[in-house]
Amino acid sequence: MKNGTPKDYSEDMYKFYFEVGEWGGQALAVIESFLGHTHSNNIIHLEFGYELTMPIQCAPDLVKRLIEKNIGVYQVVRGEKTQESWR
C-alpha cells in the first residue's frame, strides 16, 4: 500500500475539491448519495463546486457517477490528509 497515491486502498480520508457544472443541485445530490448520510454532512459548497472528504480510491468512482448523470467535471483537486476515518 502506498499512502497518498492512487494505490492507497486504506480508509484514510483526504480533502477533495470537485469543480462541477452544477444545475439545480444535481451534482450535490449525486455527491451526497455517493458519500452517504454521515459523510455528506461535511460537504462545503464553494462558488464553482464542492469540498468534501473521502478515501483516495473513491475519487474515480465519484467522477464516474457524476459523468453518468451528464454532470461536467472540470477539475478534481486532492488536498491534505484529514484525521477522519471512512468507517
PDB file of N, CA and C in Angstrom:
ATOM      1  N   MET A   1       0.840  -1.175   0.000  1.00  0.00           N
ATOM      2  CA  MET A   1       0.000   0.000   0.000  1.00  0.00           C
ATOM      3  C   MET A   1       0.886   1.239   0.000  1.00  0.00           C
ATOM      4  N   LYS A   2       0.538   2.193  -0.793  1.00  0.00           N
ATOM      5  CA  LYS A   2       1.302   3.433  -0.886  1.00  0.00           C
ATOM      6  C   LYS A   2       0.386   4.588  -0.491  1.00  0.00           C
ATOM      7  N   ASN A   3       0.525   5.038   0.744  1.00  0.00           N
ATOM      8  CA  ASN A   3      -0.324   6.116   1.252  1.00  0.00           C
ATOM      9  C   ASN A   3      -0.193   7.366   0.394  1.00  0.00           C
ATOM     10  N   GLY A   4      -1.342   7.977   0.103  1.00  0.00           N
ATOM     11  CA  GLY A   4      -1.362   9.228  -0.641  1.00  0.00           C
ATOM     12  C   GLY A   4      -1.181   9.077  -2.134  1.00  0.00           C
ATOM     13  N   THR A   5      -1.265   7.856  -2.656  1.00  0.00           N
ATOM     14  CA  THR A   5      -1.119   7.616  -4.098  1.00  0.00           C
ATOM     15  C   THR A   5      -2.372   6.908  -4.610  1.00  0.00           C
ATOM     16  N   PRO A   6      -2.522   6.768  -5.929  1.00  0.00           N
ATOM     17  CA  PRO A   6      -3.668   6.008  -6.446  1.00  0.00           C
ATOM     18  C   PRO A   6      -3.699   4.552  -5.975  1.00  0.00           C
ATOM     19  N   LYS A   7      -2.609   4.051  -5.447  1.00  0.00           N
ATOM     20  CA  LYS A   7      -2.583   2.681  -4.931  1.00  0.00           C
ATOM     21  C   LYS A   7      -2.905   2.621  -3.437  1.00  0.00           C
ATOM     22  N   ASP A   8      -3.407   3.711  -2.890  1.00  0.00           N
ATOM     23  CA  ASP A   8      -3.773   3.793  -1.477  1.00  0.00           C
ATOM     24  C   ASP A   8      -5.183   3.230  -1.310  1.00  0.00           C
ATOM     25  N   TYR A   9      -5.286   2.018  -0.801  1.00  0.00           N
ATOM     26  CA  TYR A   9      -6.576   1.383  -0.578  1.00  0.00           C
ATOM     27  C   TYR A   9      -6.951   1.370   0.903  1.00  0.00           C
ATOM     28  N   SER A  10      -6.388   2.310   1.650  1.00  0.00           N
ATOM     29  CA  SER A  10      -6.694   2.408   3.075  1.00  0.00           C
ATOM     30  C   SER A  10      -7.999   3.183   3.261  1.00  0.00           C
ATOM     31  N   GLU A  11      -8.401   3.311   4.500  1.00  0.00           N
ATOM     32  CA  GLU A  11      -9.578   4.109   4.828  1.00  0.00           C
ATOM     33  C   GLU A  11      -9.204   5.528   5.226  1.00  0.00           C
ATOM     34  N   ASP A  12      -7.946   5.910   4.954  1.00  0.00           N
ATOM     35  CA  ASP A  12      -7.508   7.275   5.228  1.00  0.00           C
ATOM     36  C   ASP A  12      -8.340   8.243   4.398  1.00  0.00           C
ATOM     37  N   MET A  13      -8.677   9.365   5.004  1.00  0.00           N
ATOM     38  CA  MET A  13      -9.524  10.357   4.337  1.00  0.00           C
ATOM     39  C   MET A  13      -8.690  11.565   3.915  1.00  0.00           C
ATOM     40  N   TYR A  14      -9.026  12.091   2.748  1.00  0.00           N
ATOM     41  CA  TYR A  14      -8.362  13.261   2.190  1.00  0.00           C
ATOM     42  C   TYR A  14      -9.414  14.279   1.778  1.00  0.00           C
ATOM     43  N   LYS A  15      -9.030  15.546   1.840  1.00  0.00           N
ATOM     44  CA  LYS A  15      -9.906  16.589   1.317  1.00  0.00           C
ATOM     45  C   LYS A  15      -9.839  16.559  -0.208  1.00  0.00           C
ATOM     46  N   PHE A  16     -10.986  16.774  -0.839  1.00  0.00           N
ATOM     47  CA  PHE A  16     -11.062  16.885  -2.294  1.00  0.00           C
ATOM     48  C   PHE A  16     -11.888  18.103  -2.651  1.00  0.00           C
ATOM     49  N   TYR A  17     -11.514  18.728  -3.757  1.00  0.00           N
ATOM     50  CA  TYR A  17     -12.329  19.789  -4.336  1.00  0.00           C
ATOM     51  C   TYR A  17     -12.800  19.286  -5.696  1.00  0.00           C
ATOM     52  N   PHE A  18     -14.102  19.255  -5.901  1.00  0.00           N
ATOM     53  CA  PHE A  18     -14.698  18.874  -7.178  1.00  0.00           C
ATOM     54  C   PHE A  18     -15.313  20.116  -7.803  1.00  0.00           C
ATOM     55  N   GLU A  19     -14.750  20.555  -8.918  1.00  0.00           N
ATOM     56  CA  GLU A  19     -15.337  21.665  -9.672  1.00  0.00           C
ATOM     57  C   GLU A  19     -16.258  21.044 -10.705  1.00  0.00           C
ATOM     58  N   VAL A  20     -17.540  21.369 -10.618  1.00  0.00           N
ATOM     59  CA  VAL A  20     -18.543  20.706 -11.444  1.00  0.00           C
ATOM     60  C   VAL A  20     -19.483  21.711 -12.089  1.00  0.00           C
ATOM     61  N   GLY A  21     -20.131  21.266 -13.139  1.00  0.00           N
ATOM     62  CA  GLY A  21     -21.185  22.045 -13.772  1.00  0.00           C
ATOM     63  C   GLY A  21     -22.482  21.782 -13.022  1.00  0.00           C
ATOM     64  N   GLU A  22     -22.767  22.606 -12.039  1.00  0.00           N
ATOM     65  CA  GLU A  22     -23.941  22.395 -11.186  1.00  0.00           C
ATOM     66  C   GLU A  22     -25.166  23.048 -11.788  1.00  0.00           C
ATOM     67  N   TRP A  23     -26.279  22.354 -11.722  1.00  0.00           N
ATOM     68  CA  TRP A  23     -27.551  22.920 -12.149  1.00  0.00           C
ATOM     69  C   TRP A  23     -28.650  22.300 -11.307  1.00  0.00           C
ATOM     70  N   GLY A  24     -29.333  23.110 -10.556  1.00  0.00           N
ATOM     71  CA  GLY A  24     -30.460  22.646  -9.771  1.00  0.00           C
ATOM     72  C   GLY A  24     -30.108  21.654  -8.673  1.00  0.00           C
ATOM     73  N   GLY A  25     -28.877  21.665  -8.214  1.00  0.00           N
ATOM     74  CA  GLY A  25     -28.493  20.784  -7.125  1.00  0.00           C
ATOM     75  C   GLY A  25     -28.246  19.333  -7.514  1.00  0.00           C
ATOM     76  N   GLN A  26     -28.185  19.059  -8.824  1.00  0.00           N
ATOM     77  CA  GLN A  26     -28.000  17.672  -9.269  1.00  0.00           C
ATOM     78  C   GLN A  26     -26.649  17.104  -8.857  1.00  0.00           C
ATOM     79  N   ALA A  27     -25.587  17.874  -9.018  1.00  0.00           N
ATOM     80  CA  ALA A  27     -24.255  17.381  -8.643  1.00  0.00           C
ATOM     81  C   ALA A  27     -24.202  17.134  -7.143  1.00  0.00           C
ATOM     82  N   LEU A  28     -24.743  18.046  -6.372  1.00  0.00           N
ATOM     83  CA  LEU A  28     -24.755  17.877  -4.923  1.00  0.00           C
ATOM     84  C   LEU A  28     -25.514  16.607  -4.544  1.00  0.00           C
ATOM     85  N   ALA A  29     -26.624  16.346  -5.182  1.00  0.00           N
ATOM     86  CA  ALA A  29     -27.407  15.144  -4.880  1.00  0.00           C
ATOM     87  C   ALA A  29     -26.611  13.874  -5.174  1.00  0.00           C
ATOM     88  N   VAL A  30     -25.872  13.864  -6.266  1.00  0.00           N
ATOM     89  CA  VAL A  30     -25.048  12.702  -6.614  1.00  0.00           C
ATOM     90  C   VAL A  30     -23.951  12.519  -5.569  1.00  0.00           C
ATOM     91  N   ILE A  31     -23.286  13.603  -5.199  1.00  0.00           N
ATOM     92  CA  ILE A  31     -22.202  13.533  -4.213  1.00  0.00           C
ATOM     93  C   ILE A  31     -22.741  13.065  -2.867  1.00  0.00           C
ATOM     94  N   GLU A  32     -23.859  13.619  -2.426  1.00  0.00           N
ATOM     95  CA  GLU A  32     -24.450  13.212  -1.146  1.00  0.00           C
ATOM     96  C   GLU A  32     -24.832  11.737  -1.155  1.00  0.00           C
ATOM     97  N   SER A  33     -25.420  11.286  -2.238  1.00  0.00           N
ATOM     98  CA  SER A  33     -25.804   9.883  -2.357  1.00  0.00           C
ATOM     99  C   SER A  33     -24.578   8.977  -2.311  1.00  0.00           C
ATOM    100  N   PHE A  34     -23.521   9.386  -2.980  1.00  0.00           N
ATOM    101  CA  PHE A  34     -22.287   8.596  -3.024  1.00  0.00           C
ATOM    102  C   PHE A  34     -21.643   8.500  -1.645  1.00  0.00           C
ATOM    103  N   LEU A  35     -21.567   9.613  -0.937  1.00  0.00           N
ATOM    104  CA  LEU A  35     -20.889   9.642   0.360  1.00  0.00           C
ATOM    105  C   LEU A  35     -21.717   9.030   1.485  1.00  0.00           C
ATOM    106  N   GLY A  36     -23.024   9.061   1.349  1.00  0.00           N
ATOM    107  CA  GLY A  36     -23.882   8.580   2.426  1.00  0.00           C
ATOM    108  C   GLY A  36     -24.162   9.676   3.430  1.00  0.00           C
ATOM    109  N   HIS A  37     -25.122   9.422   4.273  1.00  0.00           N
ATOM    110  CA  HIS A  37     -25.612  10.449   5.201  1.00  0.00           C
ATOM    111  C   HIS A  37     -24.518  10.996   6.125  1.00  0.00           C
ATOM    112  N   THR A  38     -23.735  10.129   6.726  1.00  0.00           N
ATOM    113  CA  THR A  38     -22.737  10.567   7.705  1.00  0.00           C
ATOM    114  C   THR A  38     -21.697  11.484   7.085  1.00  0.00           C
ATOM    115  N   HIS A  39     -21.115  11.080   5.963  1.00  0.00           N
ATOM    116  CA  HIS A  39     -20.031  11.851   5.357  1.00  0.00           C
ATOM    117  C   HIS A  39     -20.533  13.053   4.551  1.00  0.00           C
ATOM    118  N   SER A  40     -21.764  13.026   4.111  1.00  0.00           N
ATOM    119  CA  SER A  40     -22.278  14.158   3.332  1.00  0.00           C
ATOM    120  C   SER A  40     -22.537  15.385   4.202  1.00  0.00           C
ATOM    121  N   ASN A  41     -22.545  15.208   5.522  1.00  0.00           N
ATOM    122  CA  ASN A  41     -22.726  16.355   6.422  1.00  0.00           C
ATOM    123  C   ASN A  41     -21.548  17.318   6.378  1.00  0.00           C
ATOM    124  N   ASN A  42     -20.404  16.866   5.872  1.00  0.00           N
ATOM    125  CA  ASN A  42     -19.192  17.688   5.861  1.00  0.00           C
ATOM    126  C   ASN A  42     -18.914  18.342   4.511  1.00  0.00           C
ATOM    127  N   ILE A  43     -19.843  18.267   3.569  1.00  0.00           N
ATOM    128  CA  ILE A  43     -19.647  18.876   2.256  1.00  0.00           C
ATOM    129  C   ILE A  43     -19.721  20.397   2.394  1.00  0.00           C
ATOM    130  N   ILE A  44     -18.752  21.067   1.784  1.00  0.00           N
ATOM    131  CA  ILE A  44     -18.736  22.530   1.781  1.00  0.00           C
ATOM    132  C   ILE A  44     -19.007  23.013   0.362  1.00  0.00           C
ATOM    133  N   HIS A  45     -20.038  23.839   0.193  1.00  0.00           N
ATOM    134  CA  HIS A  45     -20.382  24.391  -1.122  1.00  0.00           C
ATOM    135  C   HIS A  45     -19.519  25.612  -1.385  1.00  0.00           C
ATOM    136  N   LEU A  46     -18.781  25.584  -2.479  1.00  0.00           N
ATOM    137  CA  LEU A  46     -17.954  26.711  -2.894  1.00  0.00           C
ATOM    138  C   LEU A  46     -18.542  27.296  -4.173  1.00  0.00           C
ATOM    139  N   GLU A  47     -17.974  28.359  -4.670  1.00  0.00           N
ATOM    140  CA  GLU A  47     -18.562  29.066  -5.818  1.00  0.00           C
ATOM    141  C   GLU A  47     -18.765  28.165  -7.033  1.00  0.00           C
ATOM    142  N   PHE A  48     -17.795  27.327  -7.356  1.00  0.00           N
ATOM    143  CA  PHE A  48     -17.884  26.509  -8.569  1.00  0.00           C
ATOM    144  C   PHE A  48     -17.866  25.013  -8.296  1.00  0.00           C
ATOM    145  N   GLY A  49     -18.048  24.616  -7.054  1.00  0.00           N
ATOM    146  CA  GLY A  49     -18.008  23.198  -6.768  1.00  0.00           C
ATOM    147  C   GLY A  49     -18.155  22.900  -5.298  1.00  0.00           C
ATOM    148  N   TYR A  50     -17.565  21.775  -4.901  1.00  0.00           N
ATOM    149  CA  TYR A  50     -17.741  21.283  -3.543  1.00  0.00           C
ATOM    150  C   TYR A  50     -16.429  20.764  -2.980  1.00  0.00           C
ATOM    151  N   GLU A  51     -16.238  20.996  -1.685  1.00  0.00           N
ATOM    152  CA  GLU A  51     -15.119  20.412  -0.961  1.00  0.00           C
ATOM    153  C   GLU A  51     -15.699  19.325  -0.068  1.00  0.00           C
ATOM    154  N   LEU A  52     -15.029  18.175  -0.059  1.00  0.00           N
ATOM    155  CA  LEU A  52     -15.500  17.043   0.718  1.00  0.00           C
ATOM    156  C   LEU A  52     -14.320  16.183   1.125  1.00  0.00           C
ATOM    157  N   THR A  53     -14.566  15.222   1.995  1.00  0.00           N
ATOM    158  CA  THR A  53     -13.511  14.297   2.390  1.00  0.00           C
ATOM    159  C   THR A  53     -13.947  12.877   2.061  1.00  0.00           C
ATOM    160  N   MET A  54     -12.980  12.088   1.584  1.00  0.00           N
ATOM    161  CA  MET A  54     -13.226  10.687   1.262  1.00  0.00           C
ATOM    162  C   MET A  54     -11.889   9.999   1.013  1.00  0.00           C
ATOM    163  N   PRO A  55     -11.863   8.669   0.986  1.00  0.00           N
ATOM    164  CA  PRO A  55     -10.628   7.962   0.646  1.00  0.00           C
ATOM    165  C   PRO A  55     -10.246   8.195  -0.814  1.00  0.00           C
ATOM    166  N   ILE A  56      -8.963   8.109  -1.104  1.00  0.00           N
ATOM    167  CA  ILE A  56      -8.465   8.354  -2.461  1.00  0.00           C
ATOM    168  C   ILE A  56      -9.128   7.449  -3.488  1.00  0.00           C
ATOM    169  N   GLN A  57      -9.292   6.173  -3.150  1.00  0.00           N
ATOM    170  CA  GLN A  57      -9.791   5.233  -4.149  1.00  0.00           C
ATOM    171  C   GLN A  57     -11.242   5.505  -4.538  1.00  0.00           C
ATOM    172  N   CYS A  58     -11.933   6.391  -3.822  1.00  0.00           N
ATOM    173  CA  CYS A  58     -13.317   6.736  -4.159  1.00  0.00           C
ATOM    174  C   CYS A  58     -13.412   7.784  -5.269  1.00  0.00           C
ATOM    175  N   ALA A  59     -12.353   8.538  -5.496  1.00  0.00           N
ATOM    176  CA  ALA A  59     -12.413   9.652  -6.458  1.00  0.00           C
ATOM    177  C   ALA A  59     -12.844   9.214  -7.859  1.00  0.00           C
ATOM    178  N   PRO A  60     -12.242   8.184  -8.456  1.00  0.00           N
ATOM    179  CA  PRO A  60     -12.681   7.780  -9.804  1.00  0.00           C
ATOM    180  C   PRO A  60     -14.136   7.331  -9.847  1.00  0.00           C
ATOM    181  N   ASP A  61     -14.594   6.670  -8.786  1.00  0.00           N
ATOM    182  CA  ASP A  61     -15.982   6.210  -8.752  1.00  0.00           C
ATOM    183  C   ASP A  61     -16.960   7.381  -8.687  1.00  0.00           C
ATOM    184  N   LEU A  62     -16.625   8.404  -7.917  1.00  0.00           N
ATOM    185  CA  LEU A  62     -17.496   9.573  -7.836  1.00  0.00           C
ATOM    186  C   LEU A  62     -17.510  10.321  -9.168  1.00  0.00           C
ATOM    187  N   VAL A  63     -16.362  10.464  -9.797  1.00  0.00           N
ATOM    188  CA  VAL A  63     -16.317  11.111 -11.115  1.00  0.00           C
ATOM    189  C   VAL A  63     -17.202  10.344 -12.095  1.00  0.00           C
ATOM    190  N   LYS A  64     -17.115   9.030 -12.083  1.00  0.00           N
ATOM    191  CA  LYS A  64     -17.925   8.193 -12.982  1.00  0.00           C
ATOM    192  C   LYS A  64     -19.413   8.422 -12.747  1.00  0.00           C
ATOM    193  N   ARG A  65     -19.821   8.482 -11.494  1.00  0.00           N
ATOM    194  CA  ARG A  65     -21.243   8.711 -11.195  1.00  0.00           C
ATOM    195  C   ARG A  65     -21.714  10.087 -11.662  1.00  0.00           C
ATOM    196  N   LEU A  66     -20.876  11.093 -11.490  1.00  0.00           N
ATOM    197  CA  LEU A  66     -21.244  12.427 -11.973  1.00  0.00           C
ATOM    198  C   LEU A  66     -21.385  12.432 -13.496  1.00  0.00           C
ATOM    199  N   ILE A  67     -20.456  11.795 -14.174  1.00  0.00           N
ATOM    200  CA  ILE A  67     -20.496  11.750 -15.640  1.00  0.00           C
ATOM    201  C   ILE A  67     -21.721  10.974 -16.124  1.00  0.00           C
ATOM    202  N   GLU A  68     -22.055   9.887 -15.431  1.00  0.00           N
ATOM    203  CA  GLU A  68     -23.247   9.104 -15.805  1.00  0.00           C
ATOM    204  C   GLU A  68     -24.513   9.943 -15.747  1.00  0.00           C
ATOM    205  N   LYS A  69     -24.527  10.963 -14.887  1.00  0.00           N
ATOM    206  CA  LYS A  69     -25.680  11.872 -14.762  1.00  0.00           C
ATOM    207  C   LYS A  69     -25.522  13.101 -15.652  1.00  0.00           C
ATOM    208  N   ASN A  70     -24.536  13.045 -16.557  1.00  0.00           N
ATOM    209  CA  ASN A  70     -24.274  14.125 -17.504  1.00  0.00           C
ATOM    210  C   ASN A  70     -23.902  15.439 -16.811  1.00  0.00           C
ATOM    211  N   ILE A  71     -23.148  15.321 -15.731  1.00  0.00           N
ATOM    212  CA  ILE A  71     -22.666  16.485 -14.984  1.00  0.00           C
ATOM    213  C   ILE A  71     -21.199  16.682 -15.325  1.00  0.00           C
ATOM    214  N   GLY A  72     -20.862  17.860 -15.812  1.00  0.00           N
ATOM    215  CA  GLY A  72     -19.488  18.160 -16.190  1.00  0.00           C
ATOM    216  C   GLY A  72     -18.570  18.229 -14.977  1.00  0.00           C
ATOM    217  N   VAL A  73     -17.444  17.536 -15.066  1.00  0.00           N
ATOM    218  CA  VAL A  73     -16.420  17.589 -14.026  1.00  0.00           C
ATOM    219  C   VAL A  73     -15.237  18.335 -14.623  1.00  0.00           C
ATOM    220  N   TYR A  74     -14.945  19.530 -14.122  1.00  0.00           N
ATOM    221  CA  TYR A  74     -13.918  20.383 -14.697  1.00  0.00           C
ATOM    222  C   TYR A  74     -12.559  20.220 -14.034  1.00  0.00           C
ATOM    223  N   GLN A  75     -12.558  19.846 -12.772  1.00  0.00           N
ATOM    224  CA  GLN A  75     -11.300  19.508 -12.120  1.00  0.00           C
ATOM    225  C   GLN A  75     -11.581  18.811 -10.798  1.00  0.00           C
ATOM    226  N   VAL A  76     -10.625  17.996 -10.413  1.00  0.00           N
ATOM    227  CA  VAL A  76     -10.641  17.336  -9.117  1.00  0.00           C
ATOM    228  C   VAL A  76      -9.277  17.602  -8.496  1.00  0.00           C
ATOM    229  N   VAL A  77      -9.283  18.182  -7.306  1.00  0.00           N
ATOM    230  CA  VAL A  77      -8.031  18.517  -6.630  1.00  0.00           C
ATOM    231  C   VAL A  77      -8.017  17.805  -5.281  1.00  0.00           C
ATOM    232  N   ARG A  78      -6.981  17.006  -5.061  1.00  0.00           N
ATOM    233  CA  ARG A  78      -6.845  16.345  -3.766  1.00  0.00           C
ATOM    234  C   ARG A  78      -6.036  17.227  -2.837  1.00  0.00           C
ATOM    235  N   GLY A  79      -6.533  17.384  -1.625  1.00  0.00           N
ATOM    236  CA  GLY A  79      -5.846  18.173  -0.621  1.00  0.00           C
ATOM    237  C   GLY A  79      -5.179  17.296   0.409  1.00  0.00           C
ATOM    238  N   GLU A  80      -5.039  17.839   1.599  1.00  0.00           N
ATOM    239  CA  GLU A  80      -4.304  17.140   2.646  1.00  0.00           C
ATOM    240  C   GLU A  80      -5.113  16.007   3.270  1.00  0.00           C
ATOM    241  N   LYS A  81      -4.388  15.127   3.917  1.00  0.00           N
ATOM    242  CA  LYS A  81      -4.982  14.027   4.664  1.00  0.00           C
ATOM    243  C   LYS A  81      -5.648  14.607   5.901  1.00  0.00           C
ATOM    244  N   THR A  82      -6.795  14.063   6.275  1.00  0.00           N
ATOM    245  CA  THR A  82      -7.508  14.507   7.468  1.00  0.00           C
ATOM    246  C   THR A  82      -7.367  13.466   8.567  1.00  0.00           C
ATOM    247  N   GLN A  83      -7.911  13.767   9.719  1.00  0.00           N
ATOM    248  CA  GLN A  83      -7.900  12.824  10.836  1.00  0.00           C
ATOM    249  C   GLN A  83      -9.123  11.929  10.855  1.00  0.00           C
ATOM    250  N   GLU A  84     -10.031  12.132   9.900  1.00  0.00           N
ATOM    251  CA  GLU A  84     -11.268  11.342   9.854  1.00  0.00           C
ATOM    252  C   GLU A  84     -10.981   9.914   9.383  1.00  0.00           C
ATOM    253  N   SER A  85     -11.952   9.055   9.613  1.00  0.00           N
ATOM    254  CA  SER A  85     -11.878   7.689   9.125  1.00  0.00           C
ATOM    255  C   SER A  85     -13.139   7.381   8.347  1.00  0.00           C
ATOM    256  N   TRP A  86     -13.041   6.565   7.328  1.00  0.00           N
ATOM    257  CA  TRP A  86     -14.188   6.253   6.465  1.00  0.00           C
ATOM    258  C   TRP A  86     -15.251   5.503   7.240  1.00  0.00           C
ATOM    259  N   ARG A  87     -14.856   4.661   8.173  1.00  0.00           N
ATOM    260  CA  ARG A  87     -15.845   3.886   8.932  1.00  0.00           C
ATOM    261  C   ARG A  87     -16.182   4.546  10.230  1.00  0.00           C
TER     262      ARG A  87
END
